[in-house]
mmCIF file of C-alpha atoms in Angstrom:
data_model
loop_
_atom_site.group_PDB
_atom_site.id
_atom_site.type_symbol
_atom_site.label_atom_id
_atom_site.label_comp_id
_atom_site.label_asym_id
_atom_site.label_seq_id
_atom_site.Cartn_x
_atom_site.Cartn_y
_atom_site.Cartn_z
ATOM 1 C CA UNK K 5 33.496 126.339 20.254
ATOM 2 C CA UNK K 6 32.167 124.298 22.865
ATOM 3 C CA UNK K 7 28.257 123.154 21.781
ATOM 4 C CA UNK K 8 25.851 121.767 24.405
ATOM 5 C CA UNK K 9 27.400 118.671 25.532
ATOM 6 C CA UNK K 10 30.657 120.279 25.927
ATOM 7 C CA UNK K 11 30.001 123.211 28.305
ATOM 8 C CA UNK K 12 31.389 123.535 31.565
ATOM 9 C CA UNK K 13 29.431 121.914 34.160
ATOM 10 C CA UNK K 14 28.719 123.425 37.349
ATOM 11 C CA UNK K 15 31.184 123.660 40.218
ATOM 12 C CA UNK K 16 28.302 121.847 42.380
ATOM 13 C CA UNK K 17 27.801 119.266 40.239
ATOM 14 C CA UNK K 18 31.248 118.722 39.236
ATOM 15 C CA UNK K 19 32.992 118.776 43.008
ATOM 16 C CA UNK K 20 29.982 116.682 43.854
ATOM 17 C CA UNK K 21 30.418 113.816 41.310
ATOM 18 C CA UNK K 22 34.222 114.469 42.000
ATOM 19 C CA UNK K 23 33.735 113.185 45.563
ATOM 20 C CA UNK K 24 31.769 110.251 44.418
ATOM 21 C CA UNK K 25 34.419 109.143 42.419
ATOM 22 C CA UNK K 26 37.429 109.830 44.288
ATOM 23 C CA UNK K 27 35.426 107.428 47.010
ATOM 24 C CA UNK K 28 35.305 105.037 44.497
ATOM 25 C CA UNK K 29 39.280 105.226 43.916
ATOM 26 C CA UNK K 30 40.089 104.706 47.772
ATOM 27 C CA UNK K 31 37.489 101.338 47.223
ATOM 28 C CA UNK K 32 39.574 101.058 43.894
ATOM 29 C CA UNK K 33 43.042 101.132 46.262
ATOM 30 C CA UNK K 34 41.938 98.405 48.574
ATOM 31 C CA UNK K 35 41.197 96.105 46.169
ATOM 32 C CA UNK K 36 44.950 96.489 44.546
ATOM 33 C CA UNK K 37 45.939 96.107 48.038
ATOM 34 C CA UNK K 38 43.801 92.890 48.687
ATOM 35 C CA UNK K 39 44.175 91.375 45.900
ATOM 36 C CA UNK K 40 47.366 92.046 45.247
ATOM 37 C CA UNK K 41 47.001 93.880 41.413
ATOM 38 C CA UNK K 42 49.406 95.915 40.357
ATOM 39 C CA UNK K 43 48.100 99.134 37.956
ATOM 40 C CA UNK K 44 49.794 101.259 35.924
ATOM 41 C CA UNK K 45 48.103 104.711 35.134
ATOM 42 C CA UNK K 46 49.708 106.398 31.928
ATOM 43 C CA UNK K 47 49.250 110.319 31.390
ATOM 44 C CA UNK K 48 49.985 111.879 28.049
ATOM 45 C CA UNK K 49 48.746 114.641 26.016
ATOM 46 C CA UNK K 50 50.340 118.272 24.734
ATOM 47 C CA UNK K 51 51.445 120.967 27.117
ATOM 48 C CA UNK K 52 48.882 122.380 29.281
ATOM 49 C CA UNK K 53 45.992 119.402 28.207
ATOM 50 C CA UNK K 54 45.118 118.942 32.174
ATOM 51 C CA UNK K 55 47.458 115.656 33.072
ATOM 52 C CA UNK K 56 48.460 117.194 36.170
ATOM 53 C CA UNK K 57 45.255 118.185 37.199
ATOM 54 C CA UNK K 58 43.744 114.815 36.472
ATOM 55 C CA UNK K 59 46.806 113.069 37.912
ATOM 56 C CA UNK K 60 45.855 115.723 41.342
ATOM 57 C CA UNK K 61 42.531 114.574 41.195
ATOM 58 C CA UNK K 62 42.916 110.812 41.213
ATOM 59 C CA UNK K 63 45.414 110.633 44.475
ATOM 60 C CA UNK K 64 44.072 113.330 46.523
ATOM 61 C CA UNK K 65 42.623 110.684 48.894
ATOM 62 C CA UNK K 66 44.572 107.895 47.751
ATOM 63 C CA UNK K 67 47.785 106.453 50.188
ATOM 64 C CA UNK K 68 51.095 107.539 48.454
ATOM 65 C CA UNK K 69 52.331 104.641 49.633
ATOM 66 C CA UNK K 70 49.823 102.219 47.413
ATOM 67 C CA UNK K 71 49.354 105.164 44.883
ATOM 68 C CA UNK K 72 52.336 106.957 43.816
ATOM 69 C CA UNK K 73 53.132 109.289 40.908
ATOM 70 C CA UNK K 74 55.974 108.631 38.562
ATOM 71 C CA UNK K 75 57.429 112.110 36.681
ATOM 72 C CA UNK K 76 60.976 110.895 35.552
ATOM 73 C CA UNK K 77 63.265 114.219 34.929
ATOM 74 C CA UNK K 78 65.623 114.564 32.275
ATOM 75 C CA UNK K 79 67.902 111.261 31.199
ATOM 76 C CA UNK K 80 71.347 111.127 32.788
ATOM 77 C CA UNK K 81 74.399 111.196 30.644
ATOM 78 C CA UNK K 82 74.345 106.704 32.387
ATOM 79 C CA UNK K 83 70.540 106.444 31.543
ATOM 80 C CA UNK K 84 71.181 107.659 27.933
ATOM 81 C CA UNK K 85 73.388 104.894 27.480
ATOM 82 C CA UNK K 86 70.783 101.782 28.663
ATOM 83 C CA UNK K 87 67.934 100.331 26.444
ATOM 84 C CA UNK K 88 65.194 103.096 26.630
ATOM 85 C CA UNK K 89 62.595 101.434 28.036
ATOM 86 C CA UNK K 90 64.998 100.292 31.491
ATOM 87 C CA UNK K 91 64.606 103.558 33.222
ATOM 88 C CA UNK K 92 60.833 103.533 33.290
ATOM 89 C CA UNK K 93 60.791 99.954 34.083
ATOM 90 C CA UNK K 94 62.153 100.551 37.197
ATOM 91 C CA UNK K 95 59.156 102.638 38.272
ATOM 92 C CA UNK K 96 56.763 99.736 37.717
ATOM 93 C CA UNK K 97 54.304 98.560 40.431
ATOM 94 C CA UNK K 98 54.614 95.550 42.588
ATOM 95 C CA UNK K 99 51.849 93.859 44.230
ATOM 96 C CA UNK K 100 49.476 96.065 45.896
ATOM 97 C CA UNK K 101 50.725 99.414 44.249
ATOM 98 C CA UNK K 102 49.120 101.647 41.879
ATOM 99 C CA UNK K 103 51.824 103.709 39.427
ATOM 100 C CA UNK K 104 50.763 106.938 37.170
ATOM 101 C CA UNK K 105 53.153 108.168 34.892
ATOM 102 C CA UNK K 106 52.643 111.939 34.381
ATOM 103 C CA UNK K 107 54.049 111.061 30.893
ATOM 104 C CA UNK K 108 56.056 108.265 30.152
ATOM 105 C CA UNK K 109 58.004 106.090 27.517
ATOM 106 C CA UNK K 110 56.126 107.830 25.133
ATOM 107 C CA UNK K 111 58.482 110.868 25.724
ATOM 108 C CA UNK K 112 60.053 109.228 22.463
ATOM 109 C CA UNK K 113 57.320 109.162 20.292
ATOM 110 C CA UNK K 114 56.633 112.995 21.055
ATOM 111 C CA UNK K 115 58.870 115.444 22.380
ATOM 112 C CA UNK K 116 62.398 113.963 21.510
ATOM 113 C CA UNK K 117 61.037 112.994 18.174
ATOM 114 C CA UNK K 118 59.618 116.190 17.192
ATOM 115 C CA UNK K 119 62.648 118.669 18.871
ATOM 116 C CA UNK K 120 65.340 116.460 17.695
ATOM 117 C CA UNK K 121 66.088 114.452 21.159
ATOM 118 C CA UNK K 122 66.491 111.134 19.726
ATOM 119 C CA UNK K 123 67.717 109.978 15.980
ATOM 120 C CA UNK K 124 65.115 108.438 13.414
ATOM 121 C CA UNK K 125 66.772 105.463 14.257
ATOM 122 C CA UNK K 126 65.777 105.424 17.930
ATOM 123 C CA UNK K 127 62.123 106.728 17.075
ATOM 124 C CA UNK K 128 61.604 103.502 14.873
ATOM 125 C CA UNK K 129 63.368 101.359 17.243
ATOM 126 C CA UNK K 130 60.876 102.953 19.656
ATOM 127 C CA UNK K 131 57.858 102.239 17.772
ATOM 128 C CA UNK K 132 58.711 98.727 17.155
ATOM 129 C CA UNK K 133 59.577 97.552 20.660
ATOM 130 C CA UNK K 134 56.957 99.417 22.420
ATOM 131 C CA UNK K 135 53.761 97.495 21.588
ATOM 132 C CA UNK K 136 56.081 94.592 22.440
ATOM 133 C CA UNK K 137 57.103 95.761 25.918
ATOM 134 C CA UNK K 138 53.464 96.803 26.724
ATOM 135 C CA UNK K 139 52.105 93.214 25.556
ATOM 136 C CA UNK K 140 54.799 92.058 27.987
ATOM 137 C CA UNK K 141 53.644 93.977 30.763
ATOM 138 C CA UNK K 142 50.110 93.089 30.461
ATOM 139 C CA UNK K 143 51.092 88.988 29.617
ATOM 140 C CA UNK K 144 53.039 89.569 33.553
ATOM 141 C CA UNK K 145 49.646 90.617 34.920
ATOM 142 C CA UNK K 146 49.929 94.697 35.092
ATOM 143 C CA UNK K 147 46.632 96.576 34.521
ATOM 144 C CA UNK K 148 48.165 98.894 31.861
ATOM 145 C CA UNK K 149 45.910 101.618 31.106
ATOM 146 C CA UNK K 150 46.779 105.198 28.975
ATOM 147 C CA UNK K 151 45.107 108.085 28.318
ATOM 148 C CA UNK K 152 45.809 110.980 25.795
ATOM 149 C CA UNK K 153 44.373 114.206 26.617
ATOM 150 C CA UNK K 154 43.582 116.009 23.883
ATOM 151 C CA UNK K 155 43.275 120.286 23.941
ATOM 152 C CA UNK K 156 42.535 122.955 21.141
ATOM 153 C CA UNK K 157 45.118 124.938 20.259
ATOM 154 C CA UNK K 158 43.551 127.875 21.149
ATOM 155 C CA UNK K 159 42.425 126.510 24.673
ATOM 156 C CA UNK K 160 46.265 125.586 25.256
ATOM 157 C CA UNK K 161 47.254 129.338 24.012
ATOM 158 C CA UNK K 162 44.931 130.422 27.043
ATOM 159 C CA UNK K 163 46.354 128.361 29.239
ATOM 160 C CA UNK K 164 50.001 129.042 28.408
ATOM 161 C CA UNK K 165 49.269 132.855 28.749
ATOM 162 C CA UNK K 166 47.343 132.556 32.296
ATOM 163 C CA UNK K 167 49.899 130.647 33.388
ATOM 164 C CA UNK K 168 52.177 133.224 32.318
ATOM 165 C CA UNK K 169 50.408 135.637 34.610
ATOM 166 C CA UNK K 170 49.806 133.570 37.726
ATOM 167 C CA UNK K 171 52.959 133.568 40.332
ATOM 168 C CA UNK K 172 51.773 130.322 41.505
ATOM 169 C CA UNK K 173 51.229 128.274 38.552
ATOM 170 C CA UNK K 174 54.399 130.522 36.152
ATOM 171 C CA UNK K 175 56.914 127.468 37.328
ATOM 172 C CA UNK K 176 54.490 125.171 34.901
ATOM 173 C CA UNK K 177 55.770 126.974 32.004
ATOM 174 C CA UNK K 178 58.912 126.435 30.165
ATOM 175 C CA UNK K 179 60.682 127.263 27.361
ATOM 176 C CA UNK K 180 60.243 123.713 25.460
ATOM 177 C CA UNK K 181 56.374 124.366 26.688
ATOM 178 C CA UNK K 182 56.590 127.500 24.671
ATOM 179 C CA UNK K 183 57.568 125.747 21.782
ATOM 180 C CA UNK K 184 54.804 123.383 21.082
ATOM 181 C CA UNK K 185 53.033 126.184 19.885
ATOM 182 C CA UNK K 186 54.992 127.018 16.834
ATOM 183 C CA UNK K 187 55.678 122.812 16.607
ATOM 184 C CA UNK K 188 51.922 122.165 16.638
ATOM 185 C CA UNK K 189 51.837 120.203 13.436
ATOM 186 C CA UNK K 190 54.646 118.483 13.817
ATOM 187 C CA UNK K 191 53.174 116.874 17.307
ATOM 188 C CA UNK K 192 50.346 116.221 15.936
ATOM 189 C CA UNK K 193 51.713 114.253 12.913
ATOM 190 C CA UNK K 194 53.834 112.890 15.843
ATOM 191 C CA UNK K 195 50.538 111.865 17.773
ATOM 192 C CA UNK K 196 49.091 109.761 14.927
ATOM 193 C CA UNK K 197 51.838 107.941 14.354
ATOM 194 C CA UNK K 198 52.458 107.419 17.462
ATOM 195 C CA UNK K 199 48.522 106.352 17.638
ATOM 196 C CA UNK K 200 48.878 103.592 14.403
ATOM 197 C CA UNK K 201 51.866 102.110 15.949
ATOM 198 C CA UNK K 202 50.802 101.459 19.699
ATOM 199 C CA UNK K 203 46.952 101.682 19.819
ATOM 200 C CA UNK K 204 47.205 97.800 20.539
ATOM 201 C CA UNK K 205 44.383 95.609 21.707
ATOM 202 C CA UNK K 206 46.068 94.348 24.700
ATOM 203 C CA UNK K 207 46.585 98.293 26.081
ATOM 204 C CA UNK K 208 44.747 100.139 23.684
ATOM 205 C CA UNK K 209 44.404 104.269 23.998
ATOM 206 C CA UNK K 210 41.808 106.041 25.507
ATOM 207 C CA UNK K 211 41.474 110.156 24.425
ATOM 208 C CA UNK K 212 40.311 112.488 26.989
ATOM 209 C CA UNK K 213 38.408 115.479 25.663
ATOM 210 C CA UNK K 214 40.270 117.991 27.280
ATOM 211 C CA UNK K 215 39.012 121.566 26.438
ATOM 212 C CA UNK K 216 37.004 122.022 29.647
ATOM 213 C CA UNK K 217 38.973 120.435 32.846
ATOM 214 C CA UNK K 218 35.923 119.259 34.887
ATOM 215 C CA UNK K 219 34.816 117.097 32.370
ATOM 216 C CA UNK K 220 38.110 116.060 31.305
ATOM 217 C CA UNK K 221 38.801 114.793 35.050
ATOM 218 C CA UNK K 222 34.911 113.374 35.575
ATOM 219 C CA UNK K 223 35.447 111.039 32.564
ATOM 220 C CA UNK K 224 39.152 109.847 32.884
ATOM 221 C CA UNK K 225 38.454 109.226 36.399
ATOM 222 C CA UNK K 226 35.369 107.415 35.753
ATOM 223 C CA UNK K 227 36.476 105.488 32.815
ATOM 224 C CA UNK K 228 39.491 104.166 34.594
ATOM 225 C CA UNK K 229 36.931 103.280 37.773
ATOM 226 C CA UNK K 230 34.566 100.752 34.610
ATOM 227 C CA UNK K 231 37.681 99.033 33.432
ATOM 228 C CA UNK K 232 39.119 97.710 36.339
ATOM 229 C CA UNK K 233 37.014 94.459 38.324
ATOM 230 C CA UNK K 234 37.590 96.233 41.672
ATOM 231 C CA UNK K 235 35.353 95.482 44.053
ATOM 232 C CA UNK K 236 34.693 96.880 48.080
ATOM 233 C CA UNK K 237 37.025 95.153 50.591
ATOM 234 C CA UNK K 238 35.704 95.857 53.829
ATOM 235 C CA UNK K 239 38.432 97.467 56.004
ATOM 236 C CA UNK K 240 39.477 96.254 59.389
ATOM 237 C CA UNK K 241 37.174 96.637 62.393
ATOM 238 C CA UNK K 242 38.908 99.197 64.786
ATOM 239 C CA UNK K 243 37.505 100.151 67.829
ATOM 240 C CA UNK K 244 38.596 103.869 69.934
ATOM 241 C CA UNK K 245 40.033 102.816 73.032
ATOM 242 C CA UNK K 246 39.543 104.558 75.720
ATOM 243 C CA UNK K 247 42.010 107.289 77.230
ATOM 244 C CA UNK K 248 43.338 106.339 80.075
ATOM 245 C CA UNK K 249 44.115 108.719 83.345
ATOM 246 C CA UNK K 250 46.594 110.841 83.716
ATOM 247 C CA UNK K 251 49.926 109.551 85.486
ATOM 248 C CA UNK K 252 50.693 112.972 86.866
ATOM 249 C CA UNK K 253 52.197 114.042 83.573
ATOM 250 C CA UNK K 254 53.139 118.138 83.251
ATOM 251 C CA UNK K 255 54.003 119.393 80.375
ATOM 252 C CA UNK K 256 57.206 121.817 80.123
ATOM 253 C CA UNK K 257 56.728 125.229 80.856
ATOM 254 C CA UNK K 258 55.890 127.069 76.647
ATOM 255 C CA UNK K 259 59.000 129.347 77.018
ATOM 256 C CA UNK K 260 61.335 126.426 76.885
ATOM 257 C CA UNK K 261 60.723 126.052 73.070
ATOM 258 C CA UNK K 262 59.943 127.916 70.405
ATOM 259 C CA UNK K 263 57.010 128.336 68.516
ATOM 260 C CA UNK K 264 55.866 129.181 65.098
ATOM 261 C CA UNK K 265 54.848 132.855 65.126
ATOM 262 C CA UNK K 266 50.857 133.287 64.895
ATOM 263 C CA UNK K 267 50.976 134.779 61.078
ATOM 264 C CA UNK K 268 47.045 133.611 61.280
ATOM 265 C CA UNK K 269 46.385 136.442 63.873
ATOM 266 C CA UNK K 270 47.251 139.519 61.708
ATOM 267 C CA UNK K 271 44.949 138.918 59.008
#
C-alpha cells in the first residue's frame, strides 16, 4: 500500500519537473558530444516494472543519432554459438554517443536462467565474467550506469491485465510475460543472486521504486542527471537568414499529384 511518500504525484507537478529534467538531458547530450564521453544506460527489472516508459522518457528530446536505444531480439542459431557477452558488445557507444539497453546481458542472470534458456554452466560462467567485463568497460572510459526497477506483484498483475485490455498497448504482452507471474519466486531468488554477484563498486546497481510510474521516471532520470560531471556547452550561434525574392518560381498545378485524403476534416 502506498504510504505518504509514495503516492502518486500530480500530473502538474510531475510533467512539470519532467520538462525540467528532460532539458537537463539535451544539456546532458551535448556534453557527451563535446567532450567526447561515451554512456551506457542499462534498463532491467520484471515484466511490466516501467523500463520502457522510463527509457520513452529519457530520449523524447534527445538526437537518436547521439542517443539511441539498444533492445537486442532473440539470439540467432550464429550468435548462440559466440562468447555471450560479443553480441551486446557490439551495441556499445563510441565517442559522443549515449547507449540504453532496454535490458541487456543480464538476460542471463534472469530470464534464461529461471525458464531454462541457458545451462547452470553458462549461468555461473555468466556470473563470473560479468563483473569482469563491466570493470573492463568502465577501466576503457564508458560511463556504465544500471538500474533495476523494482514492482509489487500485485501492481505488475494490474498492469499485465490493463494491458490485456488496451488494443494499443496488448502487443506488450506475451506469453513468457505471462509467466513471470507463476515464476515470481524463482526471479526473485534469480534477482539476488544476480545482485551479490555484480553489485560491484566500479558499476554498482541502482533500484528504482517502481510501483507508481511518475516517480519511478522523476528519480531514475534525475539520479542518472547527479552522477554524470556534465556540464552546459553552449551551442553554436546561428543566425535566420533572410528569404530571399522570388525568381518567378510556380508551383505545379495540385491535380498533378496526389494527396493524402483530409481524414482530419470528418471528425
Amino acid at each position: 500500500m502506498a504510504d505518504d511518500n509514495t503516492a502518486s504525484l500530480p500530473r502538474r507537478t510531475y510533467e512539470q519537473e519532467l520538462l525540467r529534467l528532460q532539458t537537463e538531458l539535451v544539456k546532458l547530450q551535448g556534453w557527451v558530444r563535446a567532450a567526447g564521453a561515451r554512456l551506457v544506460v542499462v534498463f532491467e527489472g520484471r515484466d511490466a516494472a516501467g523500463k520502457g516508459g522510463a527509457i520513452k522518457r529519457v530520449t523524447e528530446h534527445l538526437n537518436p543519432r547521439v542517443a539511441r536505444i539498444a533492445a537486442l531480439p532473440t539470439p540467432t542459431e550464429r550468435e548462440r554459438t559466440q562468447w555471450y557477452f560479443q553480441r551486446y558488445a557490439e551495441h556499445l557507444p563510441a565517442a559522443g554517443e549515449i547507449v540504453l539497453f532496454d535490458r541487456s546481458w543480464y538476460n542471463r542472470a534472469g530470464v534464461e536462467h529461471v525458464m531454462g534458456f541457458c545451462t547452470q554452466e553458462e549461468h555461473r560462467l555468466f556470473l563470473r565474467q560479468c563483473p569482469i567485463f563491466e570493470r573492463m568497460l568502465v577501466e576503457d572510459g564508458i560511463l556504465l550506469r544500471k538500474y533495476w526497477f523494482s514492482v509489487s506483484d500485485a501492481v505488475q498483475q494490474e498492469r499485465f491485465r490493463r494491458r490485456l485490455e488496451d488494443p494499443v498497448r496488448r502487443w506488450k504482452l506475451s506469453q513468457m510475460d505471462l509467466e513471470s507471474i507463476t515464476h515470481w519466486e524463482a526471479y526473485s531468488r534469480a534477482k539476488d543472486e544476480m545482485m551479490v554477484h555484480t553489485d560491484i563498486s566500479e558499476a554498482p546497481w541502482f533500484v528504482v521504486e517502481s510501483d507508481d510510474k511518475r516517480r519511478a521516471r522523476l528519480n531514475m532520470i534525475a539520479h542518472l542527471l547527479a552522477s554524470v560531471p556534465y556540464h552546459e556547452v553552449p551551442p553554436p550561434v546561428l543566425k535566420l537568414p533572410e528569404r530571399p525574392p522570388s525568381t518567378g518560381y510556380q508551383r505545379p498545378p495540385r491535380d498533378l499529384q496526389t494527396y493524402v485524403p483530409d481524414h482530419a476534416a470528418s471528425l
